[in-house]
Coordinates of C-alpha atoms in Angstrom, one line a residue:
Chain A
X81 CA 0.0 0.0 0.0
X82 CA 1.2 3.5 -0.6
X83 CA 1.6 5.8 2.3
X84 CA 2.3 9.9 2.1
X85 CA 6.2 9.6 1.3
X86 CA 5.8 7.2 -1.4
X87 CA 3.0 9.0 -3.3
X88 CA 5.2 12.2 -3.0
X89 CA 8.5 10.7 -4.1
X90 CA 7.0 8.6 -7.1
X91 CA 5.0 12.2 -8.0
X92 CA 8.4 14.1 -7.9
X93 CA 10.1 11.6 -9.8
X94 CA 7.6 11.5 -12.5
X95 CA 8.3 15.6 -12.9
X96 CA 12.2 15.5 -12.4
X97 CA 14.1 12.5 -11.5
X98 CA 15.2 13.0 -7.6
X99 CA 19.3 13.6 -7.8
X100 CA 20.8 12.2 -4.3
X101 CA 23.4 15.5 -3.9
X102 CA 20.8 17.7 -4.9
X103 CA 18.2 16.0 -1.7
X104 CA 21.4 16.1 0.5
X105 CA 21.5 19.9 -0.3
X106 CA 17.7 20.1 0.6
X107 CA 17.6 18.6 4.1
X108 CA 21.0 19.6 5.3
X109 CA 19.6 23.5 4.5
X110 CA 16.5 22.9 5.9
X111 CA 17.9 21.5 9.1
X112 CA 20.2 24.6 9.2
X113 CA 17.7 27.5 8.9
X114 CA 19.2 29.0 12.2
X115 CA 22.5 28.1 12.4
X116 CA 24.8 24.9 10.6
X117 CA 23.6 21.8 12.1
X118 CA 25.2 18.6 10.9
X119 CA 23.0 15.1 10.7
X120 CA 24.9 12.2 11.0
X121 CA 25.5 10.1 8.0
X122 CA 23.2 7.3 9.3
X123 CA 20.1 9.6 9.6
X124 CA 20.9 10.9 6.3
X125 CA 21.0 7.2 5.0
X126 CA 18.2 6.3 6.6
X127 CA 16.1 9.4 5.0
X128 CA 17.7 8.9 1.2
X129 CA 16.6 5.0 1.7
X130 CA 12.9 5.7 3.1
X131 CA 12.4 8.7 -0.3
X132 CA 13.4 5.8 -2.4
X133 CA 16.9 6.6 -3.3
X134 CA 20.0 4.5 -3.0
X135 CA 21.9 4.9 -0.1
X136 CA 24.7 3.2 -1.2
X137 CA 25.3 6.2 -3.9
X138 CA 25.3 8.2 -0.4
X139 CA 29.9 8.2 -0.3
X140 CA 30.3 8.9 -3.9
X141 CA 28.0 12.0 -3.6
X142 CA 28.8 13.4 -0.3
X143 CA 32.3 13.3 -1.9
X144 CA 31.9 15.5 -4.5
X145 CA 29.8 18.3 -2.3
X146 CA 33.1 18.1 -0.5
X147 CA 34.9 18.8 -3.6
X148 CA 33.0 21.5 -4.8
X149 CA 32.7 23.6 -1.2
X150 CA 29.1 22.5 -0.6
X151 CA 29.3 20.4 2.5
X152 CA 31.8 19.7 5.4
X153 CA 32.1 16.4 7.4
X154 CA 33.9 15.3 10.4
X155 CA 33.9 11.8 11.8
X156 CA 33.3 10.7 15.3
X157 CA 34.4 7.4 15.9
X158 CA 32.6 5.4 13.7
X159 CA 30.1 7.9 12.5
X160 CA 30.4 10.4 10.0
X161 CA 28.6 14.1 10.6
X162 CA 27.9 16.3 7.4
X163 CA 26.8 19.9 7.5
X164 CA 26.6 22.9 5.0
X165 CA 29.8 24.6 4.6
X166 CA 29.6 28.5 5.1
X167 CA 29.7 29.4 1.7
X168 CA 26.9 27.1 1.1
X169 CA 25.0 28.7 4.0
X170 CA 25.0 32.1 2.8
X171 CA 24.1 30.8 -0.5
X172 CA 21.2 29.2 0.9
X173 CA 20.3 31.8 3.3
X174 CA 20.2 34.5 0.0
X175 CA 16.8 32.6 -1.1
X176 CA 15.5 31.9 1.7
X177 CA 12.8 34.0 1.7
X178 CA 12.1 32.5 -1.6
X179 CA 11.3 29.3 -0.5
X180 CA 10.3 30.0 3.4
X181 CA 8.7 33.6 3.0
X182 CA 5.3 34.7 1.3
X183 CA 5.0 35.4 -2.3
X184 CA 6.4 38.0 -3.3
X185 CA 4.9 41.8 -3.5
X186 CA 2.6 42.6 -6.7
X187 CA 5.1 44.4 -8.6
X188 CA 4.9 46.0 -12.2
X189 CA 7.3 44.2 -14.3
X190 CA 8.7 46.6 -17.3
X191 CA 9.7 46.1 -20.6
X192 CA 13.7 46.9 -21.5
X193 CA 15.4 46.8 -24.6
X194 CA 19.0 46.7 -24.9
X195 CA 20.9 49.1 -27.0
X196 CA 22.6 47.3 -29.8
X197 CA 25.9 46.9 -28.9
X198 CA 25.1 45.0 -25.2
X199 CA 25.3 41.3 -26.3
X200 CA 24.7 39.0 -23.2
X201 CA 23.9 42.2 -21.8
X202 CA 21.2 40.6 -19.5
X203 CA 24.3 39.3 -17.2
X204 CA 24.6 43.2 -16.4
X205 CA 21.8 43.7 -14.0
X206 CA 22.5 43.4 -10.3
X207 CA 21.2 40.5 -8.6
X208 CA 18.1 42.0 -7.5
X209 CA 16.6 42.6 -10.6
X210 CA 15.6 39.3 -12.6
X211 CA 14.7 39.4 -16.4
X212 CA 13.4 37.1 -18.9
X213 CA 14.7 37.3 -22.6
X214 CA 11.7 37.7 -25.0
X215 CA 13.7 38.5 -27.8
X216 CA 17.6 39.1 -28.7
X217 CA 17.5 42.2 -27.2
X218 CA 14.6 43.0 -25.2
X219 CA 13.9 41.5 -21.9
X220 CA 10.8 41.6 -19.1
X221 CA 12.4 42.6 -16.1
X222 CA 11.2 42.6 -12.2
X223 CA 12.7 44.1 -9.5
X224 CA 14.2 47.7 -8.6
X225 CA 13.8 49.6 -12.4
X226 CA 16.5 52.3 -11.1
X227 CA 18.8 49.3 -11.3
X228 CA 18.6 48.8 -14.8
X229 CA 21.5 50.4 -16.5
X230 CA 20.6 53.9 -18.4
X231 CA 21.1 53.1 -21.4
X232 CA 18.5 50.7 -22.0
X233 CA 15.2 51.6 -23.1
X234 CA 12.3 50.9 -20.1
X235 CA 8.5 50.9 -21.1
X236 CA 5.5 49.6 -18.8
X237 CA 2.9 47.5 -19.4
X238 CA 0.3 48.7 -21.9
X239 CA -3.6 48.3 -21.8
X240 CA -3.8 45.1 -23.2
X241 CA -2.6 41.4 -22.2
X242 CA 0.7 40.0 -22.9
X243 CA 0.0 38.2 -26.4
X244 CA 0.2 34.3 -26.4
X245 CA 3.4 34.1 -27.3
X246 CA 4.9 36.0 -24.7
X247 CA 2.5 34.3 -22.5
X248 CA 4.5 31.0 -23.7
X249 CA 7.2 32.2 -22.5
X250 CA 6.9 33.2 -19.3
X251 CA 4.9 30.4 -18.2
X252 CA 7.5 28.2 -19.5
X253 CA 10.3 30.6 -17.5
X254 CA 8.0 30.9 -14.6
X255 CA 7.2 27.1 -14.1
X256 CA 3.9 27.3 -14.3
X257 CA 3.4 23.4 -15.1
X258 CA 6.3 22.3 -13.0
X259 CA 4.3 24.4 -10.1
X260 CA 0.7 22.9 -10.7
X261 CA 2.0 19.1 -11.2
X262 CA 3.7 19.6 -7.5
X263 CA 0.5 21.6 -6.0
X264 CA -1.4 18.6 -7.4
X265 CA 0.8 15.9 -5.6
X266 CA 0.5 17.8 -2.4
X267 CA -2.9 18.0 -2.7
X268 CA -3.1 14.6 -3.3
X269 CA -0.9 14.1 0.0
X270 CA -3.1 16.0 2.2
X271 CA -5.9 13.8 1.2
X272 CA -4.5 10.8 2.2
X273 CA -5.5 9.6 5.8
X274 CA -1.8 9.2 6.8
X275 CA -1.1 12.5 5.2
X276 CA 0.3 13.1 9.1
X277 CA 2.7 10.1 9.8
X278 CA 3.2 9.2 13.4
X279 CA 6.8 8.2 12.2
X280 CA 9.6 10.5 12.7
X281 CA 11.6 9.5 10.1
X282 CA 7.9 9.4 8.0
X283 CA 7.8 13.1 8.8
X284 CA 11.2 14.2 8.3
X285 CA 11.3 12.6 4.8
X286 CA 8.2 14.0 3.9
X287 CA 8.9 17.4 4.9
X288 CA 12.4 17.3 2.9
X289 CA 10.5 15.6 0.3
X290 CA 8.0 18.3 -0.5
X291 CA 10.8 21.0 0.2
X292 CA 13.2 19.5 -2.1
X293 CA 10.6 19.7 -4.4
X294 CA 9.6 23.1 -3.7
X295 CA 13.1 24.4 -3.7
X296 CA 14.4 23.2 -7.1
X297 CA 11.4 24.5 -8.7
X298 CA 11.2 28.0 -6.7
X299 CA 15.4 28.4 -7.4
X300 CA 14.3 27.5 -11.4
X301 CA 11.6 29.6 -12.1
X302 CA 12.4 32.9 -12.7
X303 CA 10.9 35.8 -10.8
X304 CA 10.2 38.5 -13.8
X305 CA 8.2 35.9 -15.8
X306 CA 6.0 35.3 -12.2
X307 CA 5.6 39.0 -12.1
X308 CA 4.7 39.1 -16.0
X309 CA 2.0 36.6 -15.2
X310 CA 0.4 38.3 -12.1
X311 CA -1.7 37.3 -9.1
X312 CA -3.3 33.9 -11.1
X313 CA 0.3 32.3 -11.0
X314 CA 0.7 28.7 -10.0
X315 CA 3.8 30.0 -8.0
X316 CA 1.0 31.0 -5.8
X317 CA -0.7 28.5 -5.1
X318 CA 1.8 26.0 -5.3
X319 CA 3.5 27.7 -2.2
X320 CA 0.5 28.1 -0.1
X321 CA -0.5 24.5 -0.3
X322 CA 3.7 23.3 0.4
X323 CA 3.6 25.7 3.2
X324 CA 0.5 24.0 4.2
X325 CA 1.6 20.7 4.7
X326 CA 5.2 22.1 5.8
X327 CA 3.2 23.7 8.7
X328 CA 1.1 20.7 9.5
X329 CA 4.4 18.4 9.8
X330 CA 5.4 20.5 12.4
X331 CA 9.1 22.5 12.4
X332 CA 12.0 20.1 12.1
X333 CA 13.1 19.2 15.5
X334 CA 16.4 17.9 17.0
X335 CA 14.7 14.1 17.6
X336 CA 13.8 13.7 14.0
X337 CA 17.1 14.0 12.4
X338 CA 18.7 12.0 15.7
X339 CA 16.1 9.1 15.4
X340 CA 18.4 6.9 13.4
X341 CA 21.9 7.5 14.5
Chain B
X150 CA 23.2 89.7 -55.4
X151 CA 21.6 87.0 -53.8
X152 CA 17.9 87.6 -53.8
X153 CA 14.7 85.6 -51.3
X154 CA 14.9 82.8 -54.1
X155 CA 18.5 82.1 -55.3
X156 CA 19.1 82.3 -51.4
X157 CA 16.6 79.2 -51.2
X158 CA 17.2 77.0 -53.9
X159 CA 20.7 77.0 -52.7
X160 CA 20.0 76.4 -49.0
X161 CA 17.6 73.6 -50.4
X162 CA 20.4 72.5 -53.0
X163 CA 22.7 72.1 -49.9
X164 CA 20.4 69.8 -47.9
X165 CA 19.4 67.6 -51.1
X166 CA 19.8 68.5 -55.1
X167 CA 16.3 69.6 -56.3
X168 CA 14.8 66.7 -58.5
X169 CA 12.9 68.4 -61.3
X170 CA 10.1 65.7 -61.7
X171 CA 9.4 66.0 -57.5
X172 CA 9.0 69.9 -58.1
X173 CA 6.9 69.5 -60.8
X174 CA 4.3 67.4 -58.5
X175 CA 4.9 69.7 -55.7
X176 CA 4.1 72.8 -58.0
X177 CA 1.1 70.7 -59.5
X178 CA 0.1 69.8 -56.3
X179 CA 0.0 73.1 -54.8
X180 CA -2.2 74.5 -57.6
X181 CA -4.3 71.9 -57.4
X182 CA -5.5 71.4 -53.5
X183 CA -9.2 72.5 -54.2
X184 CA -9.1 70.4 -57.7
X185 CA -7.6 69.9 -60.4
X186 CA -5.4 72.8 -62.5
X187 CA -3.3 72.5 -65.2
X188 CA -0.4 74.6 -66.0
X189 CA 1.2 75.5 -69.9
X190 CA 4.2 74.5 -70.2
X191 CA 5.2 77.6 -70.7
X192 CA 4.8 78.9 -66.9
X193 CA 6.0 75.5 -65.7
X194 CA 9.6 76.5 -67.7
X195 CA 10.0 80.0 -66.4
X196 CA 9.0 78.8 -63.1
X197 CA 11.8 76.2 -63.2
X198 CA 14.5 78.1 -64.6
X199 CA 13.5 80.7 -62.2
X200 CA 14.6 78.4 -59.1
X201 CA 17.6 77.2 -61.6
X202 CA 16.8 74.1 -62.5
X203 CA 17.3 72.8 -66.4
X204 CA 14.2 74.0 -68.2
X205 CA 16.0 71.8 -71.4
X206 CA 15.3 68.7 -68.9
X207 CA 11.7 69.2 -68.6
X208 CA 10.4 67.4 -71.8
X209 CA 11.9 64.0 -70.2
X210 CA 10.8 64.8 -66.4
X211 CA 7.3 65.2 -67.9
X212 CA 7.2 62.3 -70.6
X213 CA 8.0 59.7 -67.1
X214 CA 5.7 61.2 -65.1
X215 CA 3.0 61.0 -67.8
X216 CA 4.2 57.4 -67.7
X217 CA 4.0 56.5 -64.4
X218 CA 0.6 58.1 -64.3
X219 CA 1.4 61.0 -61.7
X220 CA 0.5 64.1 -64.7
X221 CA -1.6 64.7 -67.5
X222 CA -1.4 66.6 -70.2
X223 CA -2.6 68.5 -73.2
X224 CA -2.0 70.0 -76.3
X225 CA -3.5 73.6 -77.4
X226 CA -2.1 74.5 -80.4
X227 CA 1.8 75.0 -79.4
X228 CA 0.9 75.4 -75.8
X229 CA 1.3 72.2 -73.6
X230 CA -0.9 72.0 -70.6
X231 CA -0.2 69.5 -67.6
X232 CA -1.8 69.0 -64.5
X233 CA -2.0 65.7 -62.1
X234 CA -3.8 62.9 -62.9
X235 CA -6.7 61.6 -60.7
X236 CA -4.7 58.9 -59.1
X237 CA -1.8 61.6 -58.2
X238 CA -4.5 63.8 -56.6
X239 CA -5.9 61.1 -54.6
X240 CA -2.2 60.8 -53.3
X241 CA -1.7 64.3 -52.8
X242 CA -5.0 64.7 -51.0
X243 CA -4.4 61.7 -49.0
X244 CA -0.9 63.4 -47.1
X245 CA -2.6 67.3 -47.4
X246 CA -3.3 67.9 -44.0
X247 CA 0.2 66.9 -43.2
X248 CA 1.7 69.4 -45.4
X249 CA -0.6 72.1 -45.1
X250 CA -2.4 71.1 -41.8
X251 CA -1.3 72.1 -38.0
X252 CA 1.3 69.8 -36.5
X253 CA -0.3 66.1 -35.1
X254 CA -2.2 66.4 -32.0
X255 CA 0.5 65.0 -29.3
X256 CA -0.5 61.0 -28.6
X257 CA 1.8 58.7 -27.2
X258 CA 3.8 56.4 -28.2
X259 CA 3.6 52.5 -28.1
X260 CA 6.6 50.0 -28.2
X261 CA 5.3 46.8 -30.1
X262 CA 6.7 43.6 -30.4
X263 CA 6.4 41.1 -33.0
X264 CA 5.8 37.7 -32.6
X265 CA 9.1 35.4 -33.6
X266 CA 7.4 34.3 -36.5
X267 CA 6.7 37.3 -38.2
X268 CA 9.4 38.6 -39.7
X269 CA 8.7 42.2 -42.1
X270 CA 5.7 42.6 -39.7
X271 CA 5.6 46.1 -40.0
X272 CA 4.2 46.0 -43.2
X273 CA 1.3 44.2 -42.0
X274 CA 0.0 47.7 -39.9
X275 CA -3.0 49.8 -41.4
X276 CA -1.6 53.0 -42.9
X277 CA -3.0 55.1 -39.9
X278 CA -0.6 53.4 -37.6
X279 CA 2.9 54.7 -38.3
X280 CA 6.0 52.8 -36.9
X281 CA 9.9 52.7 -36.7
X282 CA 11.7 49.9 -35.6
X283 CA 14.0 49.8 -33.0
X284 CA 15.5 46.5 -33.0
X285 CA 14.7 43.3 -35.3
X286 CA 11.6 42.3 -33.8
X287 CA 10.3 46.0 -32.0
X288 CA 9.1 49.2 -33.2
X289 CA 7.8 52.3 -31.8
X290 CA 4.3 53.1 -33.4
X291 CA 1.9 56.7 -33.1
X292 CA -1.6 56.1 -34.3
X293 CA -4.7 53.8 -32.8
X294 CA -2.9 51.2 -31.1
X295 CA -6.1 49.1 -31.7
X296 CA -5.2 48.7 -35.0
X297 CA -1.8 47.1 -33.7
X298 CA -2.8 43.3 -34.8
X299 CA -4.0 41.3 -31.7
X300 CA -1.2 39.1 -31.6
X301 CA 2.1 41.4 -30.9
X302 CA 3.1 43.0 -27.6
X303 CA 2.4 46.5 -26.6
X304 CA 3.5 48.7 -23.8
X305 CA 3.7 52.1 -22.9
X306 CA 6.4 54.9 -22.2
X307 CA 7.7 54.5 -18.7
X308 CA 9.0 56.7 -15.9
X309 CA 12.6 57.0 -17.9
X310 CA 13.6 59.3 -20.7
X311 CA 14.6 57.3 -24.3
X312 CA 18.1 56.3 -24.0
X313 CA 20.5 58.0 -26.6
X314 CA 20.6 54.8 -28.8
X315 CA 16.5 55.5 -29.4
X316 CA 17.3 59.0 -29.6
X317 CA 19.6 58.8 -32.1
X318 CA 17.0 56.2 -34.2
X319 CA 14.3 58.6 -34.2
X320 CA 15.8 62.0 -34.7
X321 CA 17.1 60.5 -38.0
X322 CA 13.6 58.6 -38.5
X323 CA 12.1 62.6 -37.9
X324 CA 14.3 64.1 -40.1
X325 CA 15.1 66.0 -36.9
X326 CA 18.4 67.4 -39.0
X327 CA 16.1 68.4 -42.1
X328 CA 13.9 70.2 -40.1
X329 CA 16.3 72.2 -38.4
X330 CA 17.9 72.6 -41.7
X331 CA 14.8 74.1 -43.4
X332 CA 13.8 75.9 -41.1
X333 CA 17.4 77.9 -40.2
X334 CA 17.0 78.7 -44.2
X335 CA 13.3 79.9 -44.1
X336 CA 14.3 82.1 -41.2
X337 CA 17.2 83.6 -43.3
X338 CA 14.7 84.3 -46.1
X339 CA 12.6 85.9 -43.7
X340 CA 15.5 88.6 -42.6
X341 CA 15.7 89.3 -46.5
X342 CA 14.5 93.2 -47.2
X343 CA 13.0 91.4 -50.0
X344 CA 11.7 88.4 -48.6
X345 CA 8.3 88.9 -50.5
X346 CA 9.1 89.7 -53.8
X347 CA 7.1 91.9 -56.2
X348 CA 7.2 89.8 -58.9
X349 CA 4.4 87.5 -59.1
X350 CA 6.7 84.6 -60.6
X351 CA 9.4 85.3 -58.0
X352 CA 6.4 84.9 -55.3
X353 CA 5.5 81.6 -57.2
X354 CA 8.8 80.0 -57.4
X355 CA 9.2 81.2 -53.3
X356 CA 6.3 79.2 -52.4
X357 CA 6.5 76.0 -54.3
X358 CA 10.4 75.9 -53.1
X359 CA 9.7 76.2 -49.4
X360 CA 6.2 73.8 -50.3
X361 CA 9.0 71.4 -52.2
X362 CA 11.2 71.6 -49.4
X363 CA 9.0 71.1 -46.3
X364 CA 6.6 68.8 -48.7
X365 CA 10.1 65.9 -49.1
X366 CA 10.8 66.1 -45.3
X367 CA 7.3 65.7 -44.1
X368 CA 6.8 62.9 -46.2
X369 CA 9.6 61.2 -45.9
X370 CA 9.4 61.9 -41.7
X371 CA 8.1 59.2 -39.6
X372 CA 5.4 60.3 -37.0
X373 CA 6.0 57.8 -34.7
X374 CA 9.4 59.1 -34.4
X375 CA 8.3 62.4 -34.3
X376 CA 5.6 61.3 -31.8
X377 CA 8.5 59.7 -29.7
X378 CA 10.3 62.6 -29.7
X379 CA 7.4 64.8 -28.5
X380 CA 6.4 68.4 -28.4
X381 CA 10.3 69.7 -28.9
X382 CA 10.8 68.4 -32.1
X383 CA 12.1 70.3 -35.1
X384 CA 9.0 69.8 -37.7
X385 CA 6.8 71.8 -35.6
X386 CA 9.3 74.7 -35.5
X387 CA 9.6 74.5 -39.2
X388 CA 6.2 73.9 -39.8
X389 CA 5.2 77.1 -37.8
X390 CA 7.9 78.8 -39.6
X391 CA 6.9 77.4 -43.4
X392 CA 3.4 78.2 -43.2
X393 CA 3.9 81.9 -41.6
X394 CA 6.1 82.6 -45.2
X395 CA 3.1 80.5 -47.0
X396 CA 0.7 82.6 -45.3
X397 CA 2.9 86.0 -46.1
X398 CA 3.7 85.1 -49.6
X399 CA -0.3 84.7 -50.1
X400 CA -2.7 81.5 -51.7
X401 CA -2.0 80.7 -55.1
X402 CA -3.8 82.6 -57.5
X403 CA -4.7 82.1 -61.4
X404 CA -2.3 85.3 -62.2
X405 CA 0.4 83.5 -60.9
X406 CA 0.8 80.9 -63.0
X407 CA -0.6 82.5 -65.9
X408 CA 2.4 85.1 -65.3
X409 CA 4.4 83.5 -68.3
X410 CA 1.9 82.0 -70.4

């Protein structure tokens, strides 16, 4: 029989394949909302095992977040201990209002057009402003408009609706699909009578579960082309409904990543 | 010494050689604004050498635009009479208030852009939409923005000023130069002693000059660039400054171009 963290793992699969560093990522940023906090390897084993994923893949890929800054480990006796590494932390703390916080303000998005000799030009604008290409040298753009450099050409939106085509493209940029298949799954969750596992280890892998999914999809679609779209986004209610069930689980306690090691 | 309309012809010699079969229409044209009225051949030569222009070169300017349909003519004994044909009036009426007409109300400006897979998409807007393009796939456009097909994006001016690389598009696309140009010359005409000749020839040849001279720019202007650039642009200057020597010189009469005949 299926129970909550198998429906939810088989539905994020079916979107995206689950990656094991990518999950790793997920929980050990989670965990470490207030401050690094490292989970022994045999919790995380336990947790990749009960999503569905191979444990044994657990060394090689805890290896390479090593390699490339991500995560830190000491060893205690027998047993390892892996945490976010403080570059990672601050990475993960810059977006996470993103995936913790409300949606964000109604904004206006603008229309900019780059002048003709600003190839790649997008890569200009400061962090704060995000922009999605709709031609080879005009972009919508969300964010602080004073940021855009002077040079470009800034319009606002006109009386009438973004035409299909632009449509196409910010839903695509904006994840509109990716946001409604996961809003579905959850959904589907919270129906289900176990929806609320007594399990620690249930809970915890659900909650990382539906956050992993949250988060690669939040960090992918692109904040101009959510703006462009308006108040009916999926975005919307995509992150009500994960924030739902994020709030039902309960916040992540010391016991629950302890209750394997 | 220079007199009112050497001083012209040179000044509009300077900007662009006079083309004898575009005089001939604007003269034509002039003439004819509450109908049709032909003029001998005889008045048409004095008047051309008068602005010194080849009278020899008149029998071939004539012959192709009887060809292309733009004049008609007839034959009175040794007398030649030519006016425009219906079709050239139509034309002519069709761009009149422009010439002779106050400057456009102001409207705003629209940037438009064109979906990916319509490429030449300009050509598909009614003639009371007017447009320049800005890049390969956007254009600035004056005119009822209703009548911008359904399918392409439209927004409006925002909080920021063109930048210069708009600027520069659409001071050449309003013959921003011309203007200036035209004007600077009708101004030096003015400070003549005798600006308004005695001669009723010399008053003809002045007004069809400055009338061929603002008639080329204005129609060769864009108003979307001219709407773009807004209440500060050089054809209202001129155009203030063209018709106040129209309006000093006097309307066309019969005597004048019967002068020669």
């Amino acid at each position: 029989m299926r129970d909550a963290v198998n429906a939810l793992a088989e539905a994020l699969n079916t979107e995206d394949p689950l990656k094991l560093w990518s999950f790793l990522v997920s929980c050990l940023g989670d965990v470490s909302q207030d401050g690094a906090v490292e989970v022994s390897g045999i919790t995380l084993s336990a947790l990749v095992e009960r999503v569905g994923l191979q444990p044994q893949a657990m060394r090689v890929a805890l290896h390479r977040l090593k390699r490339d800054g991500w995560v830190e480990s000491r060893r205690v006796g027998r047993v390892g201990y892996h945490r976010l590494s403080d570059n990672a932390l601050r990475r993960t703390r810059a977006v996470a209002a993103r995936i913790y916080g409300p949606a964000a303000a109604e904004t206006e998005w603008h229309l900019v057009g780059l002048p003709p000799d600003a190839p790649d030009g997008l890569a200009l604008l400061p962090d704060r402003v995000s922009a999605i290409a709709i031609s080879r040298s005009f972009a919508l753009v969300s964010g602080p408009v004073d940021d855009v450099p002077e040079d470009w050409l800034v319009t606002a939106p006109g009386a009438r609706d973004l035409p299909a085509w632009v449509q196409d493209i910010v839903a695509k940029a904006a994840c509109e699909s990716g946001f409604a298949g996961l809003e579905a799954a959850v959904a589907a969750i919270d129906a289900l009578p176990e929806a609320l596992p007594d399990e620690q280890l249930d809970r915890f892998a659900l909650r990382v579960l539906v956050l992993h999914g949250w988060r690669r999809l939040v960090l992918r679609s692109n904040p101009a082309a959510e703006t462009a779209i308006g108040v009916g986004r999926a975005e919307m209610t995509c992150r009500a409904r994960v924030h739902g069930l994020l709030e039902r689980l309960g916040p992540v306690t010391p016991e629950w990543f302890q209750v394997a090691s």
